[in-house]
mmCIF file with all atom_site columns, C-alpha atoms in Angstrom:
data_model
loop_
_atom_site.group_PDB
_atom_site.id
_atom_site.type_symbol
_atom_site.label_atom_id
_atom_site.label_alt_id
_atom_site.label_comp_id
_atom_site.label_asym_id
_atom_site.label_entity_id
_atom_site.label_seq_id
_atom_site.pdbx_PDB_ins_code
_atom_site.Cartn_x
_atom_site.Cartn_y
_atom_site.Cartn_z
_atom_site.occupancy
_atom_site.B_iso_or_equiv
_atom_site.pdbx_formal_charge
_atom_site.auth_seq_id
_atom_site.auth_comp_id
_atom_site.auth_asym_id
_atom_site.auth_atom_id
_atom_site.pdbx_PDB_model_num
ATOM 1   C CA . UNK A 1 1   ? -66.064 212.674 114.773 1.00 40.00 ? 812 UNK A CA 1
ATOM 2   C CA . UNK A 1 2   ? -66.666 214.604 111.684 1.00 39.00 ? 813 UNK A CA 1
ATOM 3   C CA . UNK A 1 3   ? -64.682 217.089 110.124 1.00 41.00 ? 814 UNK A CA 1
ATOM 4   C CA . UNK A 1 4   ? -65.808 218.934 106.310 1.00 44.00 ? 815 UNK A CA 1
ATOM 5   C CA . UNK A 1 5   ? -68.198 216.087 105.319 1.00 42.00 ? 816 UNK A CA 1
ATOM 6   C CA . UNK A 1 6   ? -65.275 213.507 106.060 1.00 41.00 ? 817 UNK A CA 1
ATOM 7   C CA . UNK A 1 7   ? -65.411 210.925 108.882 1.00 42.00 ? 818 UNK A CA 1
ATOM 8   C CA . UNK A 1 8   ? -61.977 210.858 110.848 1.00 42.00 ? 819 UNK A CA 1
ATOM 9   C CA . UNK A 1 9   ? -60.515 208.439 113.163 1.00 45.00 ? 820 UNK A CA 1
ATOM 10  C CA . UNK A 1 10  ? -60.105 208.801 116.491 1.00 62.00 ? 821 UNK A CA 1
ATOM 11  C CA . UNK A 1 11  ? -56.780 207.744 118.298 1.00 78.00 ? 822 UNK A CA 1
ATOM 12  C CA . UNK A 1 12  ? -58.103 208.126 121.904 1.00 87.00 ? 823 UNK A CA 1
ATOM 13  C CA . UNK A 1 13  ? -60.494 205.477 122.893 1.00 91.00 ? 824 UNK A CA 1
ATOM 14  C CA . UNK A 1 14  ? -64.128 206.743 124.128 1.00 92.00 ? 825 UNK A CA 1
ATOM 15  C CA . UNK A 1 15  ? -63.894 206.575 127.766 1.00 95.00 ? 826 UNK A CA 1
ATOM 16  C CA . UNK A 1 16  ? -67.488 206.301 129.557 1.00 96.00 ? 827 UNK A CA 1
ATOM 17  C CA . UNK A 1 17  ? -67.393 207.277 133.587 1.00 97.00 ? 828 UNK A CA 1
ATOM 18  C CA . UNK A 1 18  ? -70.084 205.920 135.369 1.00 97.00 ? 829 UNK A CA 1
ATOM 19  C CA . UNK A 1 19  ? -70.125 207.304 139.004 1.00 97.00 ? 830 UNK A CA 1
ATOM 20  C CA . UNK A 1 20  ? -72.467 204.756 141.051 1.00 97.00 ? 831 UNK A CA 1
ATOM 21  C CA . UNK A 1 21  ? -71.590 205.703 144.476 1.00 97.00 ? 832 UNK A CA 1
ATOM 22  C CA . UNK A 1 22  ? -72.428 208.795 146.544 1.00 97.00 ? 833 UNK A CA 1
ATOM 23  C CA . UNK A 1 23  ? -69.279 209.517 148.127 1.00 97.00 ? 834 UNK A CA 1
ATOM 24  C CA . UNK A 1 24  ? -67.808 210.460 144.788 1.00 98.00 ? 835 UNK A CA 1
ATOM 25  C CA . UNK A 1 25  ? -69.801 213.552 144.891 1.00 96.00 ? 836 UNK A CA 1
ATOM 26  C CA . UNK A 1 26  ? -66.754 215.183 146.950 1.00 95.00 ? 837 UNK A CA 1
ATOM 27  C CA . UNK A 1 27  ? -65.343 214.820 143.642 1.00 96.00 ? 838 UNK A CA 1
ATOM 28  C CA . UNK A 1 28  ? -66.577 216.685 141.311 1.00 95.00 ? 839 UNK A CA 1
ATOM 29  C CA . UNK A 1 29  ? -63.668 216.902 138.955 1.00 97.00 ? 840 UNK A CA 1
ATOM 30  C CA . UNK A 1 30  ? -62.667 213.126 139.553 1.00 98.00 ? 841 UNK A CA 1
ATOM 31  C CA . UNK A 1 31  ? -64.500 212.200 135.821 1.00 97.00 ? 842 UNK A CA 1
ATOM 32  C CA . UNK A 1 32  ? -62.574 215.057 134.125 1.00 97.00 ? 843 UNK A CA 1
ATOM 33  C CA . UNK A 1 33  ? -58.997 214.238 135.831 1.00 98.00 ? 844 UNK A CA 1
ATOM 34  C CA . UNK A 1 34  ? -59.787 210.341 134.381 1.00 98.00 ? 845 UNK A CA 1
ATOM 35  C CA . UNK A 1 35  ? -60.512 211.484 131.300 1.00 97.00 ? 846 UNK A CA 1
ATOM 36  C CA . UNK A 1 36  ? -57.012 213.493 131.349 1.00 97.00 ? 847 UNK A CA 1
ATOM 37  C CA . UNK A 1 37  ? -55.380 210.634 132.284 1.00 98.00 ? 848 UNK A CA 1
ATOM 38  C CA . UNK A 1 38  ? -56.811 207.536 129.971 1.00 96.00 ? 849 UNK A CA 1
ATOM 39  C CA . UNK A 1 39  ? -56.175 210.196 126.803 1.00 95.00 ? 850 UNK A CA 1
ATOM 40  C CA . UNK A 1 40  ? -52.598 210.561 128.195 1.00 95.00 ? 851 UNK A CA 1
ATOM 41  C CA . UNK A 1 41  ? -52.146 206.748 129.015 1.00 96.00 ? 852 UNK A CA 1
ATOM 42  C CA . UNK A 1 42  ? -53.825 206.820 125.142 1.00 94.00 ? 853 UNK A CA 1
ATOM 43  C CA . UNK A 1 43  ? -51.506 208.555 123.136 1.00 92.00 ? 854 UNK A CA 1
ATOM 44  C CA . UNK A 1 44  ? -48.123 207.536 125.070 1.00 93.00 ? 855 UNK A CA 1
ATOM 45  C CA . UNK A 1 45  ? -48.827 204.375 125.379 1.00 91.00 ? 856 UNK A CA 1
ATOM 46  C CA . UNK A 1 46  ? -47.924 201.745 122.289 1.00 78.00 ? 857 UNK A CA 1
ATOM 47  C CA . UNK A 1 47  ? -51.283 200.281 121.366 1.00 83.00 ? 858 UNK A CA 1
ATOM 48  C CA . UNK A 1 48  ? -53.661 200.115 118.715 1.00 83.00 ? 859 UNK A CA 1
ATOM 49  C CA . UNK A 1 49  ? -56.732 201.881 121.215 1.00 87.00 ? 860 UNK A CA 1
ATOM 50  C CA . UNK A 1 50  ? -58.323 204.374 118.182 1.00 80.00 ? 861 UNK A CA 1
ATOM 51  C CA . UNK A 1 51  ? -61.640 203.631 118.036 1.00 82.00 ? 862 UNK A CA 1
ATOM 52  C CA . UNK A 1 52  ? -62.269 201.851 120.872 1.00 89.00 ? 863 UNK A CA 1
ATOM 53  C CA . UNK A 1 53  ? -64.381 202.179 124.512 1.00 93.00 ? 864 UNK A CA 1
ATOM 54  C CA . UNK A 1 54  ? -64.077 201.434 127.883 1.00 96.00 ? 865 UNK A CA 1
ATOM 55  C CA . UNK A 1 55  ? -65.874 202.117 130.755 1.00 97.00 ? 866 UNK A CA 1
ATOM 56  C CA . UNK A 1 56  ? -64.764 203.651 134.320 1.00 98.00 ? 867 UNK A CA 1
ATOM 57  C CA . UNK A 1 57  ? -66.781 203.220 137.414 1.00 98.00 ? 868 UNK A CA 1
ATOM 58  C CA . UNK A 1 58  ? -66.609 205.042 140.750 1.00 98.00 ? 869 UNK A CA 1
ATOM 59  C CA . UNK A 1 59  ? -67.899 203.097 143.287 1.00 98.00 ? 870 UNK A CA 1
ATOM 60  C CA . UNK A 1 60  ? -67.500 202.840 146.828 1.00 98.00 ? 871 UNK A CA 1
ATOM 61  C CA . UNK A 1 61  ? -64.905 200.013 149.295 1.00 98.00 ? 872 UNK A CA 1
ATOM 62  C CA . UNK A 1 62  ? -67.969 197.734 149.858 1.00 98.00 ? 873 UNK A CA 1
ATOM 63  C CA . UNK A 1 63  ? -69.031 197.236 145.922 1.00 98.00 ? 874 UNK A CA 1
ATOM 64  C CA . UNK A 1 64  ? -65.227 197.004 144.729 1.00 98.00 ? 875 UNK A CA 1
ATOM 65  C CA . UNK A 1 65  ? -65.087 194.428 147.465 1.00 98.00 ? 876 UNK A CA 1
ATOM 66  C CA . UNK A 1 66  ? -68.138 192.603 145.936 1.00 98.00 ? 877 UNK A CA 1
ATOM 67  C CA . UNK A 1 67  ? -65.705 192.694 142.139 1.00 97.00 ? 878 UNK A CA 1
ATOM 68  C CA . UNK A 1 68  ? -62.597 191.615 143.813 1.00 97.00 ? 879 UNK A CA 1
ATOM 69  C CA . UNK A 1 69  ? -63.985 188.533 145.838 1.00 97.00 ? 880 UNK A CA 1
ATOM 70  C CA . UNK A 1 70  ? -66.529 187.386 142.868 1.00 97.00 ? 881 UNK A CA 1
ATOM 71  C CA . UNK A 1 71  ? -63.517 187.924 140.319 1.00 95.00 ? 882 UNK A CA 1
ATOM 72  C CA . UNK A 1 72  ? -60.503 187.211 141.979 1.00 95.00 ? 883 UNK A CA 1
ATOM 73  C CA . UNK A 1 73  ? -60.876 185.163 145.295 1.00 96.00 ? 884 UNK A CA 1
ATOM 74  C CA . UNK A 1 74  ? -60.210 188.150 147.510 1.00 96.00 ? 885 UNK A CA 1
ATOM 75  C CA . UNK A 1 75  ? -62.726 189.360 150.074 1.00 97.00 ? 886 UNK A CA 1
ATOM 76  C CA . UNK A 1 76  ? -61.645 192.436 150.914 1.00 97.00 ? 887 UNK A CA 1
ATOM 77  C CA . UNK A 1 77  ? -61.608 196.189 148.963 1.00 97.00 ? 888 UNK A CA 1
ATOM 78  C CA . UNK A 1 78  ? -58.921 197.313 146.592 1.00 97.00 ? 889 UNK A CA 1
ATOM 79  C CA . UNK A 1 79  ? -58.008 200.489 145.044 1.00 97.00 ? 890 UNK A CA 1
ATOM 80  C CA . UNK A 1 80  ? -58.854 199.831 141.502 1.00 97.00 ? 891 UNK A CA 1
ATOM 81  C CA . UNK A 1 81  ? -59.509 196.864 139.228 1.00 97.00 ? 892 UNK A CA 1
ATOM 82  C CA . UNK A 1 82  ? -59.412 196.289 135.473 1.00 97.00 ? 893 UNK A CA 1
ATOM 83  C CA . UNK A 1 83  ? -61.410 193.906 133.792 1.00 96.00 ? 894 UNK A CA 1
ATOM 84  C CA . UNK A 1 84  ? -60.157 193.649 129.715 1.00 94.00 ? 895 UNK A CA 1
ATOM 85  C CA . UNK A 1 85  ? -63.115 192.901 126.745 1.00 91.00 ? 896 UNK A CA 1
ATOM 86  C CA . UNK A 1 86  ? -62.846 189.398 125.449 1.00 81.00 ? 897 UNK A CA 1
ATOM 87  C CA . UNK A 1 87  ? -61.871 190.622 121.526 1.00 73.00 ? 898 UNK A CA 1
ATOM 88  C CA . UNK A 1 88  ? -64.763 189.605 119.096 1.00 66.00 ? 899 UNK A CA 1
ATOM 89  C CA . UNK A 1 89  ? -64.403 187.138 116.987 1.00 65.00 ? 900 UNK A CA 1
ATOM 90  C CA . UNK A 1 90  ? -62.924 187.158 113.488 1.00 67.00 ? 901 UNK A CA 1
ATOM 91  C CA . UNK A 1 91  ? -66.286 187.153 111.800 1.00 68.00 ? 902 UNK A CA 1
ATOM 92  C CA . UNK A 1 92  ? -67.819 189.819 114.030 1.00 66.00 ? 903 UNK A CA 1
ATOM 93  C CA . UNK A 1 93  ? -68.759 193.175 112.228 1.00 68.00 ? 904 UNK A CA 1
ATOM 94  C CA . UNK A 1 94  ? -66.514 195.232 111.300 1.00 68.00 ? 905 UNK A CA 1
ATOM 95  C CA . UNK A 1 95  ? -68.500 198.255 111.810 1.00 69.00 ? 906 UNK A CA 1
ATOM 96  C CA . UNK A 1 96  ? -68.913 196.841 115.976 1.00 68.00 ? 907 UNK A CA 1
ATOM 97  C CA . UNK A 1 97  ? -67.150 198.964 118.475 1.00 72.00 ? 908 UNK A CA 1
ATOM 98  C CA . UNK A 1 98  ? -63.837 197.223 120.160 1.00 84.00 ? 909 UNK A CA 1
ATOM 99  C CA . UNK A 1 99  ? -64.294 197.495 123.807 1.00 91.00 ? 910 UNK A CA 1
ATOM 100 C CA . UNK A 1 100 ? -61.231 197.752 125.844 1.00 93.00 ? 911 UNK A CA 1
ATOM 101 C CA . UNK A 1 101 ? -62.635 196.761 129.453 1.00 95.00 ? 912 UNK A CA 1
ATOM 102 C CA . UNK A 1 102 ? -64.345 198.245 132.149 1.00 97.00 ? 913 UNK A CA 1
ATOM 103 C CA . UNK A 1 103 ? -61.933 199.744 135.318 1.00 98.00 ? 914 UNK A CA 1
ATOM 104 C CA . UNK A 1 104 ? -63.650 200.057 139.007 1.00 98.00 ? 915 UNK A CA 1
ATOM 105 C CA . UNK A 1 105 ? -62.274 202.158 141.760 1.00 98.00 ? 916 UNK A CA 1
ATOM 106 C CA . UNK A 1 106 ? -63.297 202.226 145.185 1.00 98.00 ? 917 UNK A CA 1
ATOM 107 C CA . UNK A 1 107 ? -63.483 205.986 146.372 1.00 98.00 ? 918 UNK A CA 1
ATOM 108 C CA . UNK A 1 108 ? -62.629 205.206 150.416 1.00 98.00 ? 919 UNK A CA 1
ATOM 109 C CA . UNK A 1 109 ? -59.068 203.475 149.281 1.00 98.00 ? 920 UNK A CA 1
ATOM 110 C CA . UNK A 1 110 ? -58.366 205.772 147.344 1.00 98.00 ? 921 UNK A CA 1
ATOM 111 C CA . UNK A 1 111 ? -58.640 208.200 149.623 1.00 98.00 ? 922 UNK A CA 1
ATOM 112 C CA . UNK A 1 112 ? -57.383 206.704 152.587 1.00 98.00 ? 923 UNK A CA 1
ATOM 113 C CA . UNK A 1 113 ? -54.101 205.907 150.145 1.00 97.00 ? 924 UNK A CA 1
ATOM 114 C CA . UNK A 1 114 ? -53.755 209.665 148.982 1.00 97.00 ? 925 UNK A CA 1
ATOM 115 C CA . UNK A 1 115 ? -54.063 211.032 152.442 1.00 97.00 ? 926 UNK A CA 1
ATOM 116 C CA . UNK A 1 116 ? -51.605 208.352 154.055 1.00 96.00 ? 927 UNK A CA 1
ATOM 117 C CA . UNK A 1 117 ? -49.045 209.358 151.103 1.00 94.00 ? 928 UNK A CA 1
ATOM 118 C CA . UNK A 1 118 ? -49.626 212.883 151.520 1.00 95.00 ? 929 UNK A CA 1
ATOM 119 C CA . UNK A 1 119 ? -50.266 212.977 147.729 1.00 96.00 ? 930 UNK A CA 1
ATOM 120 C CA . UNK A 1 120 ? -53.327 215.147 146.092 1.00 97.00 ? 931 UNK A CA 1
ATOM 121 C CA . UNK A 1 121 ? -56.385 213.229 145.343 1.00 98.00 ? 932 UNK A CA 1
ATOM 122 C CA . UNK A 1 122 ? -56.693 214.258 142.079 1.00 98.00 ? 933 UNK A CA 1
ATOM 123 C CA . UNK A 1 123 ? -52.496 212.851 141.161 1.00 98.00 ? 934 UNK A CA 1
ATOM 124 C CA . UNK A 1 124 ? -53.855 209.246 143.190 1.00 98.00 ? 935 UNK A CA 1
ATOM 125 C CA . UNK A 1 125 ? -56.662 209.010 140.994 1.00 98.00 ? 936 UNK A CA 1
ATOM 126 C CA . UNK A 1 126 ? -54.534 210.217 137.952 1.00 98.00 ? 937 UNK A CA 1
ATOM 127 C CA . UNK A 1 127 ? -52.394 207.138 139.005 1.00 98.00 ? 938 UNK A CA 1
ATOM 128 C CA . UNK A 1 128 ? -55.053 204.464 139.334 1.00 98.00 ? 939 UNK A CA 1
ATOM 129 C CA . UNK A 1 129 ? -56.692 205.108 136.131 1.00 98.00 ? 940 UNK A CA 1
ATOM 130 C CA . UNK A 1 130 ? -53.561 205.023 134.090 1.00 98.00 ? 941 UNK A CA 1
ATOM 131 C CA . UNK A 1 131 ? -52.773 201.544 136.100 1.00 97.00 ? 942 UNK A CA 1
ATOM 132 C CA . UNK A 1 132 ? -55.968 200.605 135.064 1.00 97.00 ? 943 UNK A CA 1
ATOM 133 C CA . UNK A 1 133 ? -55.724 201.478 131.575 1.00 97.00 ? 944 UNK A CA 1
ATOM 134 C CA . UNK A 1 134 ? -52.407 199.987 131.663 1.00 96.00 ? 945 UNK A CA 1
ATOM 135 C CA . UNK A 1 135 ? -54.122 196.584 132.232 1.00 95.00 ? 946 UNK A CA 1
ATOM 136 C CA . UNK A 1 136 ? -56.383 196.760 129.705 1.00 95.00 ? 947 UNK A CA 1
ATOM 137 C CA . UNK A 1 137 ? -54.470 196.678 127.078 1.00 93.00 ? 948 UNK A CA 1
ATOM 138 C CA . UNK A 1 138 ? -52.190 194.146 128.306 1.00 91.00 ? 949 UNK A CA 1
ATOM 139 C CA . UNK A 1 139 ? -49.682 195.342 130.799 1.00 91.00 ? 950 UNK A CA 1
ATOM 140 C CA . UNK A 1 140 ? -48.868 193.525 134.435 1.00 90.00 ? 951 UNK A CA 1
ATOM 141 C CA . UNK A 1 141 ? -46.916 193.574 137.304 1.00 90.00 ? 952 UNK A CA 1
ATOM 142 C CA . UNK A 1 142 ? -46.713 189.291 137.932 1.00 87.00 ? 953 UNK A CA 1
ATOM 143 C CA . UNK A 1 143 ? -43.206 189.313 137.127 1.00 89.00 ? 954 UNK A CA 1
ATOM 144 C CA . UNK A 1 144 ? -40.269 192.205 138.514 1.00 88.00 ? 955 UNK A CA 1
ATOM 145 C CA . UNK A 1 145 ? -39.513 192.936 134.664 1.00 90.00 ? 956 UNK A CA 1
ATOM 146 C CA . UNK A 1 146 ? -42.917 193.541 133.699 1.00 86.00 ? 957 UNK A CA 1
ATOM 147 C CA . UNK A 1 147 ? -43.874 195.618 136.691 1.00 88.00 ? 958 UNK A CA 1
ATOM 148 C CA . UNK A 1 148 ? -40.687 197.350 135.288 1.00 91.00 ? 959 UNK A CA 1
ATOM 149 C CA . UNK A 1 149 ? -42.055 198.233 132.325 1.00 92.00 ? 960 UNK A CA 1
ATOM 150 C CA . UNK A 1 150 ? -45.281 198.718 133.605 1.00 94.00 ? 961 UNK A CA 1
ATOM 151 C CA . UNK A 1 151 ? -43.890 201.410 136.526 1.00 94.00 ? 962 UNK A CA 1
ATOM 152 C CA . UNK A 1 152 ? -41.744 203.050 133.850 1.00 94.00 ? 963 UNK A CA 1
ATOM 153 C CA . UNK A 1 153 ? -44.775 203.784 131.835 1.00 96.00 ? 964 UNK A CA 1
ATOM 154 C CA . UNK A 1 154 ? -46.810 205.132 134.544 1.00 96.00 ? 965 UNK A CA 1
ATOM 155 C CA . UNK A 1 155 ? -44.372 207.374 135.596 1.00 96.00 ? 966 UNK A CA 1
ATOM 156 C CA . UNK A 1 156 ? -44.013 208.788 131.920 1.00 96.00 ? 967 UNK A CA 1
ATOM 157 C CA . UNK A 1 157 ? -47.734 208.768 131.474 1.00 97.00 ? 968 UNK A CA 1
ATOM 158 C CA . UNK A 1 158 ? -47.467 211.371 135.225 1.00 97.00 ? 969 UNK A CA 1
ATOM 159 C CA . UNK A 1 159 ? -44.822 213.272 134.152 1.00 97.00 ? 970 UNK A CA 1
ATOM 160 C CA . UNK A 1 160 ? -46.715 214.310 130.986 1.00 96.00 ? 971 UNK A CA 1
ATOM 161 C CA . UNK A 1 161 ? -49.697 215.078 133.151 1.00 97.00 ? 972 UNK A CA 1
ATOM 162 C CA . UNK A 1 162 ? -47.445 217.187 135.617 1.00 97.00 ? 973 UNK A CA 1
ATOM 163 C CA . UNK A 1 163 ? -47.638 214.483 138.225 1.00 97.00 ? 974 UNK A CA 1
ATOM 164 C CA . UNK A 1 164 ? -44.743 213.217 140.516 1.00 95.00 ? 975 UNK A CA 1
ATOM 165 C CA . UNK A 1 165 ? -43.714 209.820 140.071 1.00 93.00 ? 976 UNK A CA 1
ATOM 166 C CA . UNK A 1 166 ? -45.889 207.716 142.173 1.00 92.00 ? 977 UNK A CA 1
ATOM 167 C CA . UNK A 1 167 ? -42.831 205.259 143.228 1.00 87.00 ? 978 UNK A CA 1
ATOM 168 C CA . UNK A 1 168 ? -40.462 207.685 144.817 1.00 78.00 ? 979 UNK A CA 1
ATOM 169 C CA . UNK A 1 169 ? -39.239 205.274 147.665 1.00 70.00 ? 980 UNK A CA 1
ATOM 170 C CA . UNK A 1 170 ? -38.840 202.310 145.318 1.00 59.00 ? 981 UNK A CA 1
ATOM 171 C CA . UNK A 1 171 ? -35.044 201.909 143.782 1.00 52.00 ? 982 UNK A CA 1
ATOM 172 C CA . UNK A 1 172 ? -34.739 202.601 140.114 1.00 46.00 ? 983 UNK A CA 1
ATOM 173 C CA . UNK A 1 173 ? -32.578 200.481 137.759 1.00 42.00 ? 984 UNK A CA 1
ATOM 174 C CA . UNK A 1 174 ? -30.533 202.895 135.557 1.00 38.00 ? 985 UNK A CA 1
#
């Protein structure tokens, strides 16, 4: 970005959204309401993510299915996955972009999950992109205090976004 002859720093990483499956043409707003989200997840989150990039693709149940068995052992469709960049080594360039990751998210779960939780489409989505986000630069829910942490962000990440928290039914430690 350029501003007066001067090149300035971005604080929001470049986000890419790649939609490779037809059935996210119902969507047309779903790239802008992910790029609302990641900037949010961006500046509220504590991490270094100026100047980075990361990719989001919409696909459909059957090619997430394909990433979660070849990935993770699990033949069967999820509602999103994050894969984090391997960080280049110290010698690389220091003019090379930092990638962040790439996030997937199957459109059918997604829906199916919005309408069975009577939430809009567009706050699910909100949700899973954060959570993806989330992941990529270094969050997880293995252990009850990280998911913790990790819930507690997400829900801040909502709120700023006008979204209700996502975990309404789960009990909250005060």
């Amino acid at each position: 970005m350029q501003t007066a002859g001067t090149l300035v720093s971005s604080v929001l990483p470049l986000t890419e959204v790649l939609v490779v499956a037809d059935c996210w043409q119902t969507e047309p707003e779903a790239e802008a309401v992910i790029h609302r989200a990641i900037n949010a997840a961006a500046e509220i989150a504590d991490a270094d993510v100026g100047d980075t990039e990361l990719a989001v693709m919409l696909t459909d149940d059957a090619g997430i299915r394909t990433l979660n068995s070849n990935w993770r052992g699990i033949d069967k469709p999820t509602n999103v996955l994050s894969f984090p960049a391997l960080q280049p080594a110290a010698d690389a360039p220091s003019d090379a972009p930092r990638m962040l990751g790439d996030i997937a998210i199957a459109y059918e779960t997604t829906r199916k999950e919005a309408d069975e939780e009577e939430k809009p489409f567009d706050h699910h989505l909100s949700h899973l992109a954060v959570h993806g986000f989330l992941h990529l630069i270094g969050y997880d829910h293995e252990k009850d205090d990280d998911a913790e942490a990790m819930e507690g962000l997400e829900r801040e990440i909502l709120a700023q976004l006008g979204i209700p928290d996502p975990y309404p039914d789960r009990e909250r430690m005060d």
